[in-house]
mmCIF file of C-alpha atoms in Angstrom:
data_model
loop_
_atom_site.group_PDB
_atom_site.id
_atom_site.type_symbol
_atom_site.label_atom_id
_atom_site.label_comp_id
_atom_site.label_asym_id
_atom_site.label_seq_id
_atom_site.Cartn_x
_atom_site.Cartn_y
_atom_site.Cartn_z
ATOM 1 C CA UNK A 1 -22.727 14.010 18.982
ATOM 2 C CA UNK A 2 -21.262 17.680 19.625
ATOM 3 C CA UNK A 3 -17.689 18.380 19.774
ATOM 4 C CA UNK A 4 -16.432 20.747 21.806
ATOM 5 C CA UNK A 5 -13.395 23.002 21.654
ATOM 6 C CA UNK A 6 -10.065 21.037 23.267
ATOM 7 C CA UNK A 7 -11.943 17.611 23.804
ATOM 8 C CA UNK A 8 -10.693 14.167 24.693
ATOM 9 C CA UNK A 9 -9.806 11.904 21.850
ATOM 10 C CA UNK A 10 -12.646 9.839 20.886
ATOM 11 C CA UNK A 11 -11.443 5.969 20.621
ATOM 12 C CA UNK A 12 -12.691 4.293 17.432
ATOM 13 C CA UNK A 13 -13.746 1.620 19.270
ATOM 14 C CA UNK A 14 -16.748 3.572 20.882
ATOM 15 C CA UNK A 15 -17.824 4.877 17.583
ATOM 16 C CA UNK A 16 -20.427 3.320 15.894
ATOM 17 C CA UNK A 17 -20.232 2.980 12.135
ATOM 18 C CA UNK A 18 -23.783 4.922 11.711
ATOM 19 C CA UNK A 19 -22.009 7.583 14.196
ATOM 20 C CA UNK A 20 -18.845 8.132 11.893
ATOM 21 C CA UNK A 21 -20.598 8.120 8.642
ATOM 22 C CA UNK A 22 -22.925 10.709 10.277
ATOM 23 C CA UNK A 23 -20.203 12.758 11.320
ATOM 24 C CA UNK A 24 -18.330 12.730 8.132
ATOM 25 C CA UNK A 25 -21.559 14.158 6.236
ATOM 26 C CA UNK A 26 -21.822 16.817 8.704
ATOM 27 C CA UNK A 27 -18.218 17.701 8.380
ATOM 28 C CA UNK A 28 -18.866 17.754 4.238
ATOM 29 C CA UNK A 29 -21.436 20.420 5.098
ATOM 30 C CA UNK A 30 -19.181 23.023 6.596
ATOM 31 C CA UNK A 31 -19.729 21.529 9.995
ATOM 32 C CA UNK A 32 -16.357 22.493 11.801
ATOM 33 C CA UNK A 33 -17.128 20.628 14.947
ATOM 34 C CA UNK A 34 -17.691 17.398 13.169
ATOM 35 C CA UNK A 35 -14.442 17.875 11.709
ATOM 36 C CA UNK A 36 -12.959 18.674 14.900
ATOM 37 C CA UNK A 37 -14.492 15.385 16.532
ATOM 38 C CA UNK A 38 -12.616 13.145 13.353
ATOM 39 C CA UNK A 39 -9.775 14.929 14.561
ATOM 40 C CA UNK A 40 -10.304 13.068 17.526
ATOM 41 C CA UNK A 41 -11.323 9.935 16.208
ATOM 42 C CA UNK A 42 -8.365 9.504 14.418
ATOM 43 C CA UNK A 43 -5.659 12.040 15.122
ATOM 44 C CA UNK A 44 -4.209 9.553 17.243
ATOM 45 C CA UNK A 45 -3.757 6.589 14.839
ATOM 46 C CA UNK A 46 -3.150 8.558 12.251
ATOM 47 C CA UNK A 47 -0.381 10.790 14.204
ATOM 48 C CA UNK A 48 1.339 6.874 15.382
ATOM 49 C CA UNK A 49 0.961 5.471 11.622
ATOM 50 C CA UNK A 50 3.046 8.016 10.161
ATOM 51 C CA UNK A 51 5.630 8.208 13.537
ATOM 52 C CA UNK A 52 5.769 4.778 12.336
ATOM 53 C CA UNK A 53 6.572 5.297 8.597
ATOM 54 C CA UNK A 54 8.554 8.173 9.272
ATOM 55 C CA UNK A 55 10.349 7.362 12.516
ATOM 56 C CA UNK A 56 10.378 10.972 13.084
ATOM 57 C CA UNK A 57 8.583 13.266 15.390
ATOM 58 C CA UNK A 58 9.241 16.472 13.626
ATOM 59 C CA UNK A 59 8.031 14.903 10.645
ATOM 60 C CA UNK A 60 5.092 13.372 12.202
ATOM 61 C CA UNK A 61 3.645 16.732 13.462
ATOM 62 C CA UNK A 62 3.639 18.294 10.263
ATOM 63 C CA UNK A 63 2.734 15.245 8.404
ATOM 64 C CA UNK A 64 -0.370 14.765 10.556
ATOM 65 C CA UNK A 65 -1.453 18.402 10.274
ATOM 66 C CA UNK A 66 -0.718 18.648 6.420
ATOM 67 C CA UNK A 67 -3.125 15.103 6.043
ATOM 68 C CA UNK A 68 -5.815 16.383 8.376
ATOM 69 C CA UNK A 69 -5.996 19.787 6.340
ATOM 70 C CA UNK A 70 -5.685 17.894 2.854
ATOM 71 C CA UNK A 71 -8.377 16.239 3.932
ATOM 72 C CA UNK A 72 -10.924 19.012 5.131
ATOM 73 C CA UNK A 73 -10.217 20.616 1.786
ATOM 74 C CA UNK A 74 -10.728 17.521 -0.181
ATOM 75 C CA UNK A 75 -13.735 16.074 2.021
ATOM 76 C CA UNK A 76 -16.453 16.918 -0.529
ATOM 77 C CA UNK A 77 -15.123 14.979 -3.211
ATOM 78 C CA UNK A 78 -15.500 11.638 -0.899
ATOM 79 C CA UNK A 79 -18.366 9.794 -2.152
ATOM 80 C CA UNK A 80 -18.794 7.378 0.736
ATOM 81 C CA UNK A 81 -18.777 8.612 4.040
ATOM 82 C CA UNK A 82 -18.169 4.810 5.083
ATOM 83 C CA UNK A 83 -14.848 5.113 3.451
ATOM 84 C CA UNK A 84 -13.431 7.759 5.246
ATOM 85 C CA UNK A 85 -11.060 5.753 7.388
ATOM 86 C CA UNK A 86 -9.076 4.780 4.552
ATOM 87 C CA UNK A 87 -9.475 7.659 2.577
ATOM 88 C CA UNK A 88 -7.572 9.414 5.318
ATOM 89 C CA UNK A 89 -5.207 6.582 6.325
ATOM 90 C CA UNK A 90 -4.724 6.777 2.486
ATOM 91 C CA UNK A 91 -3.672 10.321 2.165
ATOM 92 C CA UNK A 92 -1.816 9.918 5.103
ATOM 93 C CA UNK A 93 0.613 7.814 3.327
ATOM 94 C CA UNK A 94 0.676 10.149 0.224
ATOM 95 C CA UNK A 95 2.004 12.594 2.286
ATOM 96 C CA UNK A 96 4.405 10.351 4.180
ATOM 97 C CA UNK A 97 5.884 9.576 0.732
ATOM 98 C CA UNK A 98 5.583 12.989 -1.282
ATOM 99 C CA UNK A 99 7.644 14.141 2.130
ATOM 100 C CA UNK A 100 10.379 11.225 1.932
ATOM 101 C CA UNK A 101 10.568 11.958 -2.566
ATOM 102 C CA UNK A 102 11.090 16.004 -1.372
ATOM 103 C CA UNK A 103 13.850 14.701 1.350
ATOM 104 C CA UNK A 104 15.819 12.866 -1.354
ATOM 105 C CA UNK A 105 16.073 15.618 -3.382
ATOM 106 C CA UNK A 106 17.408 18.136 -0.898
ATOM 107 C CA UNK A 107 19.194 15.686 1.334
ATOM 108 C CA UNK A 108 19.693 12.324 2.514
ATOM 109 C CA UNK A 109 17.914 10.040 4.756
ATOM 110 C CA UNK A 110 19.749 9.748 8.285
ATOM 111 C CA UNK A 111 19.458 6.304 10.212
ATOM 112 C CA UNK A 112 21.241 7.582 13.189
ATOM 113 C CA UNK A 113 20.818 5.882 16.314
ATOM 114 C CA UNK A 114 20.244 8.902 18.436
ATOM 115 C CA UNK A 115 17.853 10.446 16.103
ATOM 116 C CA UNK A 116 14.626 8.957 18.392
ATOM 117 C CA UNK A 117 14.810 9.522 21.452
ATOM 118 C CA UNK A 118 12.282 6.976 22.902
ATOM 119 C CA UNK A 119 13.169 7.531 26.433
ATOM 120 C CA UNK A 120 11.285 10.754 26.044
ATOM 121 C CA UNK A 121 8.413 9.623 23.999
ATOM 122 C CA UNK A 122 7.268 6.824 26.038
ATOM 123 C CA UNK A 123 3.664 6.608 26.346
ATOM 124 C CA UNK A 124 2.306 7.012 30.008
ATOM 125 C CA UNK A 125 1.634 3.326 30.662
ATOM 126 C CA UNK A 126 5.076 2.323 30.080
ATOM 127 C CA UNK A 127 6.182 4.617 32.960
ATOM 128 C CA UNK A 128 4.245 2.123 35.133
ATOM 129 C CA UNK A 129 6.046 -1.104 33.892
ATOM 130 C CA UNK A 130 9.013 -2.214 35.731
ATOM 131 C CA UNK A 131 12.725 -1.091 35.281
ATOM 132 C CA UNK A 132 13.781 -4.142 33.059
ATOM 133 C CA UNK A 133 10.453 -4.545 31.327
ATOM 134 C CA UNK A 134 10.787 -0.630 30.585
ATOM 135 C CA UNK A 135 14.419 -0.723 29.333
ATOM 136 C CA UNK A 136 13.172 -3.802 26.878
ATOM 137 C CA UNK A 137 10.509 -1.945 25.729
ATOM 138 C CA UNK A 138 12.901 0.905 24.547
ATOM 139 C CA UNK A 139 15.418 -1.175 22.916
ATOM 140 C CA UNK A 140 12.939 -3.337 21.408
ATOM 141 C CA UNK A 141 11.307 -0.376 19.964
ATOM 142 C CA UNK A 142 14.422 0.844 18.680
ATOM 143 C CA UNK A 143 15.382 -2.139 17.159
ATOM 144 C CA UNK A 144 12.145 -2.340 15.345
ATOM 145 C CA UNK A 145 11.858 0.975 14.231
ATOM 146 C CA UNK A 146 15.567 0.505 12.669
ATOM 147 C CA UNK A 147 14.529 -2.271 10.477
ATOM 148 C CA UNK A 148 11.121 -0.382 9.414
ATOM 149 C CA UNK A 149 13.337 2.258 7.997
ATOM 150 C CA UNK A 150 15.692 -0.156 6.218
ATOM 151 C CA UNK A 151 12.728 -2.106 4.456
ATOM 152 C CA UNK A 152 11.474 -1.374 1.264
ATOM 153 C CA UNK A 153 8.298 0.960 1.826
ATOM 154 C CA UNK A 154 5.626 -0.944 0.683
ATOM 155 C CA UNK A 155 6.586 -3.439 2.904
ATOM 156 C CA UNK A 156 6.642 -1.237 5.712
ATOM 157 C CA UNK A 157 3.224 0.441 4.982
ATOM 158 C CA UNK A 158 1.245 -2.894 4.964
ATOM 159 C CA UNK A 159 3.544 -4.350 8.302
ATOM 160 C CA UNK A 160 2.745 -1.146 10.395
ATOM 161 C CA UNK A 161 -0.878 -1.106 9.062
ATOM 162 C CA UNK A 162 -1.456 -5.189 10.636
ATOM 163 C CA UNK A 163 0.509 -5.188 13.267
ATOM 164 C CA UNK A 164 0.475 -1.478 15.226
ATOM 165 C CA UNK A 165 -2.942 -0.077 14.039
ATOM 166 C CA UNK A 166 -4.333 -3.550 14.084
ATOM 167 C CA UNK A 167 -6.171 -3.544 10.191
ATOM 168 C CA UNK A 168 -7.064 -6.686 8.854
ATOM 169 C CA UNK A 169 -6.019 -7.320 5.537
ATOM 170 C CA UNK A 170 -9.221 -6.323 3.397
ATOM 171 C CA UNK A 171 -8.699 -2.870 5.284
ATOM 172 C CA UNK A 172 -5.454 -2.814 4.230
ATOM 173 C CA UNK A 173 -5.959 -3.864 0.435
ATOM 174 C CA UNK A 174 -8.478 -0.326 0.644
ATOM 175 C CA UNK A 175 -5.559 1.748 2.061
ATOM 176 C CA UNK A 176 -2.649 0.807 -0.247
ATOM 177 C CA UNK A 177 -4.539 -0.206 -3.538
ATOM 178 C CA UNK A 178 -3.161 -3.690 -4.284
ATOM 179 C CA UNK A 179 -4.663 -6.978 -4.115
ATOM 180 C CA UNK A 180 -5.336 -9.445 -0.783
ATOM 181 C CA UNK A 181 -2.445 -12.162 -2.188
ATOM 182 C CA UNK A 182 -0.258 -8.985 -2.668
ATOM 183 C CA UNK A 183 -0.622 -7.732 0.939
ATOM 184 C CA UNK A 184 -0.818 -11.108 2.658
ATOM 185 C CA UNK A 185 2.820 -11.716 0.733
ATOM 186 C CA UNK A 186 4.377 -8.068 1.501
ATOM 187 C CA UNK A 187 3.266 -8.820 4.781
ATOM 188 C CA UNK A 188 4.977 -12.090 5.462
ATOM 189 C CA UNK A 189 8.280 -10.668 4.403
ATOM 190 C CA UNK A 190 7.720 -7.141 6.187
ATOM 191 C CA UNK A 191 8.001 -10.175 9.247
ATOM 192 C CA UNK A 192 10.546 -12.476 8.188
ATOM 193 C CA UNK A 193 12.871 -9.102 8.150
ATOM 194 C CA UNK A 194 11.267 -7.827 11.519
ATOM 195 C CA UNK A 195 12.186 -11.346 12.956
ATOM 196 C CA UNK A 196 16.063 -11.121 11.651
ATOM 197 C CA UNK A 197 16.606 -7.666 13.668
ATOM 198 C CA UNK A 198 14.660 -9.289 16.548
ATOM 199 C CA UNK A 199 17.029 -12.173 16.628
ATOM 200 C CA UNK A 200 20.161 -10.669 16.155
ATOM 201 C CA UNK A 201 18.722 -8.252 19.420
ATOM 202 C CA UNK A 202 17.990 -10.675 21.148
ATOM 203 C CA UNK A 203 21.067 -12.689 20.506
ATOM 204 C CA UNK A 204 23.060 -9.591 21.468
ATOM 205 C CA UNK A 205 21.459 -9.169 24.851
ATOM 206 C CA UNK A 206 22.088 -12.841 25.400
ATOM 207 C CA UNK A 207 25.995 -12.471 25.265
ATOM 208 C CA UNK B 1 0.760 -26.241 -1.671
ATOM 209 C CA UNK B 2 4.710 -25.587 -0.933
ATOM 210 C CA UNK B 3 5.998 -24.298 2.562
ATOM 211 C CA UNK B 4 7.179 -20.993 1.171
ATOM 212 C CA UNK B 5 3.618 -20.624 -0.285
ATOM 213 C CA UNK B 6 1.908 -21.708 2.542
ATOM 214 C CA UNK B 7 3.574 -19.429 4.923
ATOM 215 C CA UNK B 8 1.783 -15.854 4.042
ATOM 216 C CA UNK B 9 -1.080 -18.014 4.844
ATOM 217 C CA UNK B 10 0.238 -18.867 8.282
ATOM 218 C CA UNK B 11 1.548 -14.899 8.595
ATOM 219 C CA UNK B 12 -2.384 -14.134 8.102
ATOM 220 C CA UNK B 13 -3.692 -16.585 10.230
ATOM 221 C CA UNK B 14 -1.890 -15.308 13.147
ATOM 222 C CA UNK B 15 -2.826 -11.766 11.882
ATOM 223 C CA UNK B 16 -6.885 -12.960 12.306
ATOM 224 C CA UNK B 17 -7.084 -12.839 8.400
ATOM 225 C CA UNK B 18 -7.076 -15.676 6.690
ATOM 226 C CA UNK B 19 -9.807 -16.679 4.487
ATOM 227 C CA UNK B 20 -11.956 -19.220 6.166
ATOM 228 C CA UNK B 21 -11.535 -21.796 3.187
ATOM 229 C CA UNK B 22 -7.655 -21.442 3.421
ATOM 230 C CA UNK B 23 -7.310 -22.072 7.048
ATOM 231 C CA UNK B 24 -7.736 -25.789 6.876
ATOM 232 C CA UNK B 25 -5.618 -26.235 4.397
ATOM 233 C CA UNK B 26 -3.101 -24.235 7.065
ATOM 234 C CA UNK B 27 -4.049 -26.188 10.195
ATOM 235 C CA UNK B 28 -3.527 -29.784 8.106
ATOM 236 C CA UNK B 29 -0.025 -28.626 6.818
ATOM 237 C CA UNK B 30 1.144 -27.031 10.203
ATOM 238 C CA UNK B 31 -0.032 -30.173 11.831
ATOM 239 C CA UNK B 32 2.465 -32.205 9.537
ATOM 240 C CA UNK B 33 5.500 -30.083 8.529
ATOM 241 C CA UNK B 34 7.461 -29.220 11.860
ATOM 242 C CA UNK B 35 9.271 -26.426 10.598
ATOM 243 C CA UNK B 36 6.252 -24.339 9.072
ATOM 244 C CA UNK B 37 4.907 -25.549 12.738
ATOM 245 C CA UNK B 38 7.705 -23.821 13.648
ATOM 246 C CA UNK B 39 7.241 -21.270 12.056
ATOM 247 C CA UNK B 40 4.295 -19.865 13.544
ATOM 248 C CA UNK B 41 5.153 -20.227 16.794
ATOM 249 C CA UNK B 42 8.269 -18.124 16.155
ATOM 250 C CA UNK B 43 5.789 -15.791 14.750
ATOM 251 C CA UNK B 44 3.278 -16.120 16.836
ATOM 252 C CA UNK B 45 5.740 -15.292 19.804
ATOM 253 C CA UNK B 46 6.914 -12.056 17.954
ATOM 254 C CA UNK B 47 3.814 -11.170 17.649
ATOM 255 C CA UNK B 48 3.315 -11.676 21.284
ATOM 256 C CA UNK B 49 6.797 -9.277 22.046
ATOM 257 C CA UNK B 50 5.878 -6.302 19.565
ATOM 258 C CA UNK B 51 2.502 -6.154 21.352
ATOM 259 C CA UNK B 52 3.861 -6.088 24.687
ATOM 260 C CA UNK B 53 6.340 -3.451 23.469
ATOM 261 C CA UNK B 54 4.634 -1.693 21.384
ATOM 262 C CA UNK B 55 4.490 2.604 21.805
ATOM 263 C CA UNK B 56 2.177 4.749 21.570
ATOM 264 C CA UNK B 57 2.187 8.760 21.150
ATOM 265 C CA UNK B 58 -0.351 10.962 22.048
ATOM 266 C CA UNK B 59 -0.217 13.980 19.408
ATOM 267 C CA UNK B 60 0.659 16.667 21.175
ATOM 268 C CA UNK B 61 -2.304 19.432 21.443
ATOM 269 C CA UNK B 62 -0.585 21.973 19.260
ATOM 270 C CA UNK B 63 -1.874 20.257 16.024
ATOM 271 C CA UNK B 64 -5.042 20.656 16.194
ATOM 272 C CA UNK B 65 -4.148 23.993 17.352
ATOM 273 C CA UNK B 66 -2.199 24.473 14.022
ATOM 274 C CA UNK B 67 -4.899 22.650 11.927
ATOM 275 C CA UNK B 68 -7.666 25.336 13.367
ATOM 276 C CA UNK B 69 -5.108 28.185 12.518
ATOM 277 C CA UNK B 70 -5.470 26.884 8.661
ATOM 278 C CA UNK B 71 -8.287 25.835 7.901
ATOM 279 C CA UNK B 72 -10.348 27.567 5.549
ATOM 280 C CA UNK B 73 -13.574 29.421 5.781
ATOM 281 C CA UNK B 74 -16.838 27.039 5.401
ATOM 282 C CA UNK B 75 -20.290 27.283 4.129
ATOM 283 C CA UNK B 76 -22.156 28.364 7.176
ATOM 284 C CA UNK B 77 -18.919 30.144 9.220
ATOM 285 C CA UNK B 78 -17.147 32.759 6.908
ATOM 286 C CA UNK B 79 -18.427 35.991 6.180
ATOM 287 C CA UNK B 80 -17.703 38.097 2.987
ATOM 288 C CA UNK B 81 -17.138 36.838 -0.452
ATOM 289 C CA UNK B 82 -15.495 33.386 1.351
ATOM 290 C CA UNK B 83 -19.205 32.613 2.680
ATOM 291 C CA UNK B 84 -20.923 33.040 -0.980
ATOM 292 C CA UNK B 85 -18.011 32.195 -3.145
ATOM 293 C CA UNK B 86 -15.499 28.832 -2.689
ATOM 294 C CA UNK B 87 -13.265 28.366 -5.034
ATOM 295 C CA UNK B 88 -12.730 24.935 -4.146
ATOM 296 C CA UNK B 89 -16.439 24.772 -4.476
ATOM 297 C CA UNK B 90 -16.589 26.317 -7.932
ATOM 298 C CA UNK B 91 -14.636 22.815 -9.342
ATOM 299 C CA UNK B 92 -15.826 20.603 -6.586
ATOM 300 C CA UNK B 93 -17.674 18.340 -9.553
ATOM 301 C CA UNK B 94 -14.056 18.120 -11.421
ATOM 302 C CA UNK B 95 -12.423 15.148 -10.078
ATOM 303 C CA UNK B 96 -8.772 15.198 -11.523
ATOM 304 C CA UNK B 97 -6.464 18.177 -9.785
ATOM 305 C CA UNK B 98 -4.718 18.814 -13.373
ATOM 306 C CA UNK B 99 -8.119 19.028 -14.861
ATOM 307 C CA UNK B 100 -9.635 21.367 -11.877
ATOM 308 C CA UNK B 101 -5.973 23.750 -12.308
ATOM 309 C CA UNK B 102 -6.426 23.749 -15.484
ATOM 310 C CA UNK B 103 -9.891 24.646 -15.942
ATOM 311 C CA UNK B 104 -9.032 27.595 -13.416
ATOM 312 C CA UNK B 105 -6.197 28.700 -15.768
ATOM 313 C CA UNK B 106 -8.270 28.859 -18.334
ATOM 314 C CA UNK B 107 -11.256 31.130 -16.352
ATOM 315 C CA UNK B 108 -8.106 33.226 -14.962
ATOM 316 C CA UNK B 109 -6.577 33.479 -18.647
ATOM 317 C CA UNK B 110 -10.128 34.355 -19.889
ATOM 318 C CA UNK B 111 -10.346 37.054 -17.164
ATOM 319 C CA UNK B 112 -6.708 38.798 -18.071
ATOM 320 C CA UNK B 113 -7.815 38.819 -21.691
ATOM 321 C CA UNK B 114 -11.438 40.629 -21.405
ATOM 322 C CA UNK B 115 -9.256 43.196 -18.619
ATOM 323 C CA UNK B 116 -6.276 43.427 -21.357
ATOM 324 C CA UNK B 117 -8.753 44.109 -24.206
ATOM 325 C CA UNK B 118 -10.628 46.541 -22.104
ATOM 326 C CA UNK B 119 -7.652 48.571 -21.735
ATOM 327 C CA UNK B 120 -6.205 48.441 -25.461
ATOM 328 C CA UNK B 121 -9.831 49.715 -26.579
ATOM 329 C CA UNK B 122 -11.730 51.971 -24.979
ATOM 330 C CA UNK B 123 -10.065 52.260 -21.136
ATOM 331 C CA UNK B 124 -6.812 53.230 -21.624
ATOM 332 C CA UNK B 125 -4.896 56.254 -20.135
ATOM 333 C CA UNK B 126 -4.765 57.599 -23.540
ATOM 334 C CA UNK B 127 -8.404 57.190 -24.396
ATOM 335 C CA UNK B 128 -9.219 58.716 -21.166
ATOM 336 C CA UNK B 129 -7.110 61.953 -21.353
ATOM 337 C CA UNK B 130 -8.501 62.141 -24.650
ATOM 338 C CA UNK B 131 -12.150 61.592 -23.441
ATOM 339 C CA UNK B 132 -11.487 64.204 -20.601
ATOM 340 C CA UNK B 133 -11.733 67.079 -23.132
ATOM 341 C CA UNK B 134 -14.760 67.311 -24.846
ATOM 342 C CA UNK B 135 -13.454 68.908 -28.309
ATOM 343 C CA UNK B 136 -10.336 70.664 -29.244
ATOM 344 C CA UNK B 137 -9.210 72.040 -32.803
ATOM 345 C CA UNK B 138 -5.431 71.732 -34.640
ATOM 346 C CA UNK B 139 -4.835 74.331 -37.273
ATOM 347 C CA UNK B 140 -2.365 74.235 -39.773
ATOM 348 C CA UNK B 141 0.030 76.727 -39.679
ATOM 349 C CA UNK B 142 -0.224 79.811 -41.932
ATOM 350 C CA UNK B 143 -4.007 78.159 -42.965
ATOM 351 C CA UNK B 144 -6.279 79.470 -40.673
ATOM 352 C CA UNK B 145 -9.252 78.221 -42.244
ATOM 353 C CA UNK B 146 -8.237 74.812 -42.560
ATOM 354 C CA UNK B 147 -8.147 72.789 -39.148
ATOM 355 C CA UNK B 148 -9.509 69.487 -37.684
ATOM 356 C CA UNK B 149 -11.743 69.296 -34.691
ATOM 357 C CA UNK B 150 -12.062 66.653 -32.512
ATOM 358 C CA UNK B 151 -15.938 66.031 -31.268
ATOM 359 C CA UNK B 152 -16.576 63.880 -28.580
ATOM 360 C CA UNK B 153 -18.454 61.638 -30.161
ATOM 361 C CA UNK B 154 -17.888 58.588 -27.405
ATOM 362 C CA UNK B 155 -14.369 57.251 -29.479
ATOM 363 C CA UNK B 156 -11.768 59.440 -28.594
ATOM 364 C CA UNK B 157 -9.808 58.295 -31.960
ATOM 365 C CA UNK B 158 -12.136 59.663 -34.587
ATOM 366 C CA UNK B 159 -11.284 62.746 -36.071
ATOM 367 C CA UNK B 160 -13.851 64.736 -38.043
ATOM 368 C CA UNK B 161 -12.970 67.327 -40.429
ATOM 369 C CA UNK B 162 -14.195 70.726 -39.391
ATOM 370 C CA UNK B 163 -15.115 72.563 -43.042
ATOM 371 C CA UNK B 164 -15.470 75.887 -41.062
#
């Protein structure tokens, strides 16, 4: 496997375990184009798990470049090559919340509606869906980004981790550090608050 | 088991990670309490909505383009003293960051110490104007048989009496 300059993002789900564990040993030798081709691996995921945290774009861009270079300078010191996917979805999230501890200081957090502008950030497939289906899409993102930001964040870390990049929970006890009964119930009320917002939404656009 | 215990089970379930052993136990009590039954079909169905809905960004090309711009010379692609000499390398083996800064500190402390007492001793602009002449004589006034003479003897601070 040989990355080249400006490639396609690899999906995970053509990499082979063997492959990744490979690449992450030739990226702990110096190898630049192995670290370039993790870039595309998971530059993706990464880049929508913090969007997701954050529910900023600004924030996203440098979040995502300050984890990818934490973690070319840090690469060495990981012992496992097999562990890099949570290593990195684990600095990720230091970085999300060294950001958010800096923010506080300065200045405070603002939930304003406008402040994603979704009709601009629409991935290309939803420009294909229909007008209503589209316009549902963009509210319900909305509304579900809104009560990300208003729930406590380790609920929010574990909900985004199950439900939009699709872990199961032993992934997910690797990433934040606590234990399966501790996820599996941070989880279940990252949902019951997700459902509230839904069904106030949906109440809303009943009326 | 209660229904307010039983329902992180159910949450997992629908998430594809429950424990095999626990997912009996889920079915039997879904099966006979209609509102944990309901329950995870109101789940289940948001689940089906956020998946349908969900977005997602492609990062935009300019960072990688930033990340390139910053990383640091590697092994095998710098040139100079970054190719033969990593700093990150040098503590690579030290695991804790406060440990690693502060075992630099104490190398960089080390360093401005040897450099300091270098200067104070032998290196100093005194010492070397001194060291630039090679011997010079001071006579006491109205004594002209009396003086000192300085030799350079390799310490520009010892004086030897001249009995000339």
């Amino acid at each position: 496997m040989k990355a080249v300059p400006n490639q396609a993002p690899l999906p995970l789900s053509d990499v082979t375990a063997e492959d990744l564990s490979a690449a992450v040993k030739r990226a702990q030798e110096g190898s630049s184009a192995d670290f370039h081709l993790l870039y595309g691996m998971f530059g993706k995921p990464i880049y929508n798990f913090i969007w997701k945290l954050t529910g900023s774009i600004e924030d996203t861009e440098d979040l995502t470049q300050e984890t990818f270079l934490k973690a070319h300078s840090e690469l060495k010191r990981l012992r496992d090559p097999g562990q890099f996917k949570f290593w990195l979805y684990r600095i990720a999230r230091n970085e999300v919340y060294q950001k958010r501890r800096r923010s506080q200081r300065s200045t405070p957090v603002s939930l304003d509606d406008d402040e994603i502008d979704y009709h601009n950030l629409l991935h290309d497939e939803s420009k294909e869906m229909n007008p209503e289906a589209r316009v549902l899409s963009l509210e319900l993102n909305q509304v579900v980004d809104r009560a990300l930001q208003a729930m406590a964040p380790k609920y929010r870390d574990v909900f985004v981790l199950a439900v939009f990049q699709k872990m199961s929970y032993d992934e997910i006890t690797k990433v934040v550090g606590r234990s399966l009964l501790s996820v599996k119930t941070d989880i279940y009320r990252a949902r019951l608050a997700v459902k509230d917002s839904l069904n106030a939404y949906l109440k809303r656009r009943e009326r | 088991m209660s229904c307010e215990k039983l329902r992180p089970h159910i949450t997992a379930m629908l998430d594809g990670s429950l424990e095999s052993d626990l997912k009996r136990l889920v079915d039997d009590h879904a099966r006979e309490c209609p509102a944990c039954m309901r329950f995870m079909h109101e789940q289940a169905e948001m689940t089906d909505l956020l998946n349908a809905a969900i977005v997602e960004l492609n990062p935009p090309d300019r960072i990688w383009a930033r990340i390139e711009d910053r990383l640091p010379e590697t092994v095998g692609k710098g040139t100079g003293i970054a190719a033969w000499f990593n700093f990150n390398d040098l503590f690579a083996s030290v695991r804790m960051s406060s440990v690693r800064y502060a075992a630099a500190g104490c190398l960089l402390f080390l360093l401005a110490s040897v450099v300091f007492v270098n200067y104070r001793i032998g290196l100093g602009d005194e010492a070397r104007l001194l060291s630039e002449v090679e011997s010079y004589s001071i006579s006491v006034e109205g004594n002209p048989f009396y003086q000192f003479a300085a030799v350079d003897s390799g310490n520009p601070f010892r004086l030897e009496r001249n009995t000339k």
